[in-house]
mmCIF file of C-alpha atoms in Angstrom:
data_model
loop_
_atom_site.group_PDB
_atom_site.id
_atom_site.type_symbol
_atom_site.label_atom_id
_atom_site.label_comp_id
_atom_site.label_asym_id
_atom_site.label_seq_id
_atom_site.Cartn_x
_atom_site.Cartn_y
_atom_site.Cartn_z
ATOM 1 C CA LYS D 1 -12.689 -8.376 10.477
ATOM 2 C CA ASN D 2 -9.388 -7.515 8.826
ATOM 3 C CA GLU D 3 -7.413 -10.472 7.641
ATOM 4 C CA VAL D 4 -4.208 -8.701 8.729
ATOM 5 C CA GLU D 5 -3.865 -7.500 12.316
ATOM 6 C CA GLN D 6 -1.065 -5.296 13.612
ATOM 7 C CA SER D 7 -0.083 -4.321 17.046
ATOM 8 C CA PRO D 8 0.416 -1.978 18.686
ATOM 9 C CA GLN D 9 -1.578 0.730 16.879
ATOM 10 C CA ASN D 10 0.694 3.418 18.383
ATOM 11 C CA LEU D 11 4.125 3.199 19.880
ATOM 12 C CA THR D 12 6.310 5.946 21.444
ATOM 13 C CA ALA D 13 9.935 5.181 22.180
ATOM 14 C CA GLN D 14 12.969 7.056 23.360
ATOM 15 C CA GLU D 15 15.836 7.371 20.954
ATOM 16 C CA GLY D 16 18.068 4.269 21.183
ATOM 17 C CA GLU D 17 15.334 1.888 22.332
ATOM 18 C CA PHE D 18 14.532 -1.418 20.586
ATOM 19 C CA ILE D 19 11.195 -1.402 18.900
ATOM 20 C CA THR D 20 9.067 -4.398 17.883
ATOM 21 C CA ILE D 21 5.869 -4.326 15.775
ATOM 22 C CA ASN D 22 3.828 -7.469 15.310
ATOM 23 C CA CYS D 23 1.686 -8.629 12.478
ATOM 24 C CA SER D 24 -0.625 -11.683 12.333
ATOM 25 C CA TYR D 25 -2.675 -12.962 9.422
ATOM 26 C CA SER D 26 -5.450 -15.507 9.013
ATOM 27 C CA VAL D 27 -4.701 -17.765 5.992
ATOM 28 C CA GLY D 28 -1.848 -18.986 3.966
ATOM 29 C CA ILE D 29 0.136 -16.308 2.262
ATOM 30 C CA SER D 30 2.521 -16.210 -0.638
ATOM 31 C CA ALA D 31 4.545 -13.273 0.792
ATOM 32 C CA LEU D 32 4.433 -10.725 3.572
ATOM 33 C CA HIS D 33 5.622 -7.119 3.178
ATOM 34 C CA TRP D 34 6.671 -4.538 5.597
ATOM 35 C CA LEU D 35 6.164 -0.969 4.396
ATOM 36 C CA GLN D 36 7.015 2.466 5.789
ATOM 37 C CA GLN D 37 4.894 5.422 5.270
ATOM 38 C CA HIS D 38 5.921 8.994 6.178
ATOM 39 C CA PRO D 39 3.627 12.006 6.627
ATOM 40 C CA GLY D 40 2.437 13.140 3.284
ATOM 41 C CA GLY D 41 1.700 9.617 2.097
ATOM 42 C CA GLY D 42 4.731 8.086 0.318
ATOM 43 C CA ILE D 43 5.053 4.361 0.956
ATOM 44 C CA VAL D 44 8.335 2.579 0.770
ATOM 45 C CA SER D 45 8.782 -1.148 0.665
ATOM 46 C CA LEU D 46 11.176 -2.273 3.509
ATOM 47 C CA PHE D 47 10.983 -6.022 3.231
ATOM 48 C CA MET D 48 9.273 -8.834 1.414
ATOM 49 C CA LEU D 49 9.363 -12.165 3.264
ATOM 50 C CA SER D 50 8.092 -15.618 2.532
ATOM 51 C CA SER D 51 10.125 -17.366 5.280
ATOM 52 C CA GLY D 52 12.860 -16.856 7.851
ATOM 53 C CA LYS D 53 14.447 -13.491 8.591
ATOM 54 C CA LYS D 54 15.849 -10.506 6.738
ATOM 55 C CA LYS D 55 18.000 -7.605 7.900
ATOM 56 C CA HIS D 56 18.749 -4.206 6.437
ATOM 57 C CA GLY D 57 20.664 -1.758 8.523
ATOM 58 C CA ARG D 58 18.897 -1.364 11.835
ATOM 59 C CA LEU D 59 15.747 -3.056 10.681
ATOM 60 C CA ILE D 60 15.049 -6.743 11.074
ATOM 61 C CA ALA D 61 11.961 -8.576 9.810
ATOM 62 C CA THR D 62 11.033 -12.204 10.833
ATOM 63 C CA ILE D 63 8.235 -14.488 9.863
ATOM 64 C CA ASN D 64 6.848 -17.710 11.305
ATOM 65 C CA ILE D 65 4.759 -19.371 8.663
ATOM 66 C CA GLN D 66 3.328 -21.984 11.049
ATOM 67 C CA GLU D 67 2.140 -19.377 13.529
ATOM 68 C CA LYS D 68 1.063 -16.910 10.743
ATOM 69 C CA HIS D 69 3.006 -14.173 12.505
ATOM 70 C CA SER D 70 5.721 -11.665 11.597
ATOM 71 C CA SER D 71 7.602 -9.088 13.519
ATOM 72 C CA LEU D 72 9.495 -5.957 12.437
ATOM 73 C CA HIS D 73 12.264 -4.888 14.798
ATOM 74 C CA ILE D 74 14.044 -1.510 14.875
ATOM 75 C CA THR D 75 17.380 -1.528 16.768
ATOM 76 C CA ALA D 76 18.840 1.641 18.180
ATOM 77 C CA SER D 77 15.819 3.664 17.178
ATOM 78 C CA HIS D 78 16.181 7.218 15.907
ATOM 79 C CA PRO D 79 13.734 10.155 15.545
ATOM 80 C CA ARG D 80 14.060 9.650 11.746
ATOM 81 C CA ASP D 81 12.443 6.225 12.206
ATOM 82 C CA SER D 82 9.215 8.056 13.164
ATOM 83 C CA ALA D 83 6.603 6.903 10.585
ATOM 84 C CA VAL D 84 3.727 4.556 10.108
ATOM 85 C CA TYR D 85 4.832 0.918 9.540
ATOM 86 C CA ILE D 86 2.352 -1.203 7.633
ATOM 87 C CA CYS D 87 2.253 -5.005 7.322
ATOM 88 C CA ALA D 88 0.701 -6.305 4.059
ATOM 89 C CA VAL D 89 0.289 -9.795 2.636
ATOM 90 C CA SER D 90 -0.432 -11.397 -0.694
ATOM 91 C CA PHE D 91 -2.552 -14.506 -0.323
ATOM 92 C CA MET D 92 -2.134 -17.948 -1.900
ATOM 93 C CA ILE D 93 -5.149 -17.543 -4.152
ATOM 94 C CA LYS D 94 -4.324 -17.911 -7.863
ATOM 95 C CA ALA D 95 -7.037 -15.471 -8.929
ATOM 96 C CA ALA D 96 -5.939 -12.875 -6.481
ATOM 97 C CA GLY D 97 -2.852 -11.886 -8.439
ATOM 98 C CA ASN D 98 -0.496 -10.426 -5.952
ATOM 99 C CA LYS D 99 -2.746 -7.683 -4.631
ATOM 100 C CA LEU D 100 -1.809 -6.622 -1.150
ATOM 101 C CA THR D 101 -4.140 -6.922 1.894
ATOM 102 C CA PHE D 102 -2.974 -4.373 4.478
ATOM 103 C CA GLY D 103 -2.944 -4.097 8.235
ATOM 104 C CA GLY D 104 -4.080 -0.918 9.866
ATOM 105 C CA GLY D 105 -0.561 0.270 10.439
ATOM 106 C CA THR D 106 1.547 1.098 13.540
ATOM 107 C CA ARG D 107 2.265 4.736 14.195
ATOM 108 C CA VAL D 108 5.813 4.980 15.629
ATOM 109 C CA LEU D 109 7.139 8.158 17.317
ATOM 110 C CA VAL D 110 10.785 8.130 18.445
ATOM 111 C CA LYS D 111 11.599 10.932 20.753
ATOM 112 C CA PRO D 112 15.062 12.406 21.077
ATOM 113 C CA ASP B 1 13.482 10.002 -11.692
ATOM 114 C CA THR B 2 12.407 6.465 -12.689
ATOM 115 C CA GLY B 3 10.010 5.877 -9.889
ATOM 116 C CA VAL B 4 6.219 5.634 -9.954
ATOM 117 C CA SER B 5 4.649 8.950 -10.520
ATOM 118 C CA GLN B 6 1.063 10.225 -9.884
ATOM 119 C CA ASP B 7 -0.653 13.322 -11.077
ATOM 120 C CA PRO B 8 -2.202 15.331 -9.589
ATOM 121 C CA ARG B 9 -0.736 15.077 -6.076
ATOM 122 C CA HIS B 10 -3.742 16.848 -4.609
ATOM 123 C CA LYS B 11 -7.284 17.428 -5.876
ATOM 124 C CA ILE B 12 -10.172 19.360 -4.326
ATOM 125 C CA THR B 13 -13.535 19.029 -5.953
ATOM 126 C CA LYS B 14 -17.109 19.617 -5.281
ATOM 127 C CA ARG B 15 -19.550 16.772 -4.758
ATOM 128 C CA GLY B 16 -21.030 15.562 -8.003
ATOM 129 C CA GLN B 17 -17.994 16.523 -10.192
ATOM 130 C CA ASN B 18 -15.850 14.026 -12.079
ATOM 131 C CA VAL B 19 -12.195 13.534 -11.414
ATOM 132 C CA THR B 20 -9.406 11.648 -13.165
ATOM 133 C CA PHE B 21 -6.036 10.552 -11.761
ATOM 134 C CA ARG B 22 -3.025 9.376 -13.675
ATOM 135 C CA CYS B 23 -0.354 6.922 -12.717
ATOM 136 C CA ASP B 24 2.890 6.413 -14.586
ATOM 137 C CA PRO B 25 4.494 3.101 -13.442
ATOM 138 C CA ILE B 26 8.178 2.159 -13.604
ATOM 139 C CA SER B 27 8.689 1.643 -17.301
ATOM 140 C CA GLU B 28 9.382 -2.121 -17.464
ATOM 141 C CA HIS B 29 6.731 -3.072 -14.868
ATOM 142 C CA ASN B 30 3.875 -5.062 -16.318
ATOM 143 C CA ARG B 31 1.611 -5.014 -13.247
ATOM 144 C CA LEU B 32 -0.138 -1.915 -11.976
ATOM 145 C CA TYR B 33 -2.245 -1.625 -8.826
ATOM 146 C CA TRP B 34 -4.598 1.008 -7.473
ATOM 147 C CA TYR B 35 -5.287 1.256 -3.745
ATOM 148 C CA ARG B 36 -7.328 3.623 -1.633
ATOM 149 C CA GLN B 37 -6.290 4.814 1.847
ATOM 150 C CA THR B 38 -8.606 6.802 4.170
ATOM 151 C CA LEU B 39 -7.259 8.782 7.076
ATOM 152 C CA GLY B 40 -5.808 6.558 9.822
ATOM 153 C CA GLN B 41 -6.364 3.333 8.016
ATOM 154 C CA GLY B 42 -4.196 0.992 6.001
ATOM 155 C CA PRO B 43 -4.700 1.090 2.210
ATOM 156 C CA GLU B 44 -7.345 -1.115 0.453
ATOM 157 C CA PHE B 45 -7.149 -2.768 -2.920
ATOM 158 C CA LEU B 46 -9.207 -1.304 -5.668
ATOM 159 C CA THR B 47 -8.030 -2.883 -8.950
ATOM 160 C CA TYR B 48 -5.062 -4.199 -10.852
ATOM 161 C CA PHE B 49 -3.775 -4.587 -14.414
ATOM 162 C CA GLN B 50 -1.380 -6.941 -16.044
ATOM 163 C CA ASN B 51 -0.232 -5.106 -19.129
ATOM 164 C CA GLU B 52 -3.446 -3.549 -20.516
ATOM 165 C CA ALA B 53 -5.769 -6.126 -19.059
ATOM 166 C CA GLN B 54 -7.830 -5.324 -15.965
ATOM 167 C CA LEU B 55 -7.744 -8.664 -14.087
ATOM 168 C CA GLU B 56 -9.541 -7.823 -10.892
ATOM 169 C CA LYS B 57 -11.839 -5.185 -9.370
ATOM 170 C CA SER B 58 -12.636 -4.918 -5.732
ATOM 171 C CA ARG B 59 -16.165 -4.692 -4.545
ATOM 172 C CA LEU B 60 -15.195 -1.372 -3.176
ATOM 173 C CA LEU B 61 -15.085 -0.116 -6.764
ATOM 174 C CA SER B 62 -18.640 1.110 -7.398
ATOM 175 C CA ASP B 63 -19.971 1.761 -10.870
ATOM 176 C CA ARG B 64 -18.842 5.360 -10.489
ATOM 177 C CA PHE B 65 -15.173 4.182 -10.632
ATOM 178 C CA SER B 66 -13.443 3.187 -13.757
ATOM 179 C CA ALA B 67 -9.781 2.476 -14.476
ATOM 180 C CA GLU B 68 -7.942 1.964 -17.746
ATOM 181 C CA ARG B 69 -4.408 1.108 -18.784
ATOM 182 C CA PRO B 70 -4.909 1.437 -22.614
ATOM 183 C CA LYS B 71 -1.329 0.713 -23.855
ATOM 184 C CA GLY B 72 -0.042 -1.243 -20.878
ATOM 185 C CA SER B 73 1.913 1.745 -19.664
ATOM 186 C CA PHE B 74 0.222 4.565 -17.737
ATOM 187 C CA SER B 75 -3.155 4.139 -16.061
ATOM 188 C CA THR B 76 -5.999 6.405 -15.275
ATOM 189 C CA LEU B 77 -8.623 6.183 -12.477
ATOM 190 C CA GLU B 78 -11.816 8.110 -12.998
ATOM 191 C CA ILE B 79 -14.463 8.814 -10.374
ATOM 192 C CA GLN B 80 -17.747 10.034 -11.683
ATOM 193 C CA ARG B 81 -20.243 12.020 -9.572
ATOM 194 C CA THR B 82 -17.917 12.300 -6.645
ATOM 195 C CA GLU B 83 -19.263 11.883 -3.099
ATOM 196 C CA GLN B 84 -17.727 13.006 0.161
ATOM 197 C CA GLY B 85 -17.014 9.459 0.992
ATOM 198 C CA ASP B 86 -14.639 9.297 -1.892
ATOM 199 C CA SER B 87 -12.239 11.650 -0.033
ATOM 200 C CA ALA B 88 -9.030 9.542 0.427
ATOM 201 C CA MET B 89 -5.494 9.061 -0.730
ATOM 202 C CA TYR B 90 -5.395 7.092 -3.975
ATOM 203 C CA LEU B 91 -2.212 5.125 -4.315
ATOM 204 C CA CYS B 92 -0.723 3.473 -7.389
ATOM 205 C CA ALA B 93 1.885 0.762 -7.302
ATOM 206 C CA SER B 94 3.661 -1.147 -9.995
ATOM 207 C CA SER B 95 5.641 -4.380 -10.072
ATOM 208 C CA PHE B 96 7.243 -6.771 -12.490
ATOM 209 C CA PHE B 97 5.434 -10.156 -12.387
ATOM 210 C CA GLY B 98 7.898 -12.860 -12.101
ATOM 211 C CA SER B 99 10.625 -11.011 -10.133
ATOM 212 C CA GLY B 100 9.296 -11.699 -6.639
ATOM 213 C CA GLU B 101 6.799 -8.843 -7.010
ATOM 214 C CA THR B 102 8.018 -6.105 -4.721
ATOM 215 C CA GLN B 103 5.474 -3.312 -5.317
ATOM 216 C CA TYR B 104 6.716 0.207 -5.820
ATOM 217 C CA PHE B 105 4.418 2.911 -4.720
ATOM 218 C CA GLY B 106 3.778 6.319 -6.116
ATOM 219 C CA PRO B 107 3.346 9.342 -3.861
ATOM 220 C CA GLY B 108 -0.339 9.197 -4.075
ATOM 221 C CA THR B 109 -3.169 11.615 -5.017
ATOM 222 C CA ARG B 110 -5.049 13.112 -2.198
ATOM 223 C CA LEU B 111 -8.646 13.733 -3.008
ATOM 224 C CA LEU B 112 -10.972 15.992 -1.002
ATOM 225 C CA VAL B 113 -14.611 16.118 -1.968
ATOM 226 C CA LEU B 114 -16.431 19.061 -0.518
#
């Protein structure tokens, strides 16, 4: 069982719609990351969170530490937002370094 | 370009051959991570270095896999006697320990074992 679960696995939206991707994890973490991966493989870090909320342009990431849950929101979605969005966490285990444990990803397709 | 680079970007090999991949991290980054991603899945941790020291290896990393970071700068990942199950994208990431540890990813090396 993966320690990081994402939902949905796939999401199709019309341009302009509000998109939400969810991530839940099983044990205490030191940080949660939201990553974007475009076709061809390149991964870009969008956010790193340990509490609260962060916003960058049309992207908003929130985390609830007590509920072990995070959401990534895309407002006014655009076809260029089409990508795989991956949630990853680093756990509060000293020996673990800050290696990331990844969710399975959410494939987002925004249609014009 | 001062990002993380990986070489080669693509590699096709026959089963049983050895392959080596290289990762050049962002120059001031002291931590370097290797991950593997199979089609349709999220990446999985393989190993990481702090400077030249290899501090952790995943149980995914069989004896056929070895990684080095000899001078604390670039790193190599070697797979000996490749198997079809080794076909995957191999991702490298680097970070500066102590700065909040955002990891910066390279473009990956896609390996296909025939």
